[in-house]
Amino acid sequence: MSWRTETMLRDLDPDTEFEVSCRMCGKHRYEWAGDLVKLGRLGGFYIDQVQRDLRCFDRKCDGPVRICVMHDKLEEGFVAGMP
Ligand SMILES: [Zn+2]
């Protein structure tokens, strides 16, 4: 159990910043919770579902991604960068 499985995207502060990094090629980008919610389909997803839904932004790669929250308001003891 963790914030990833208990927190819906739309429950987060829209200013919550994620780092979305590709497990395949290592490219990463930053997304804000509010922007992802605005896309529509992801708002009711839990964070782990969002992580499974998002793919690498490099279409040639299309690898699975890992989501890290940049500022740690969510969970005590959450260590950025841990899988
Ligand atoms: Zn990639």
CSV table of N, CA and C and ligand atoms in Angstrom, one decimal, residues 22 25 56 61, ligand 1:
chain,number,residue,atom,x,y,z
A,22,CYS,N,11.5,7.5,-18.3
A,22,CYS,CA,11.3,6.2,-19.0
A,22,CYS,C,12.2,5.2,-18.4
A,25,CYS,N,14.7,4.1,-21.9
A,25,CYS,CA,15.8,4.9,-22.4
A,25,CYS,C,16.2,6.0,-21.4
A,56,CYS,N,6.6,6.3,-22.7
A,56,CYS,CA,7.7,7.3,-23.0
A,56,CYS,C,7.2,8.2,-24.1
A,61,CYS,N,10.5,4.9,-28.9
A,61,CYS,CA,10.9,4.1,-27.7
A,61,CYS,C,9.6,3.5,-27.1
B,1,ZN,ZN,12.0,5.9,-23.6
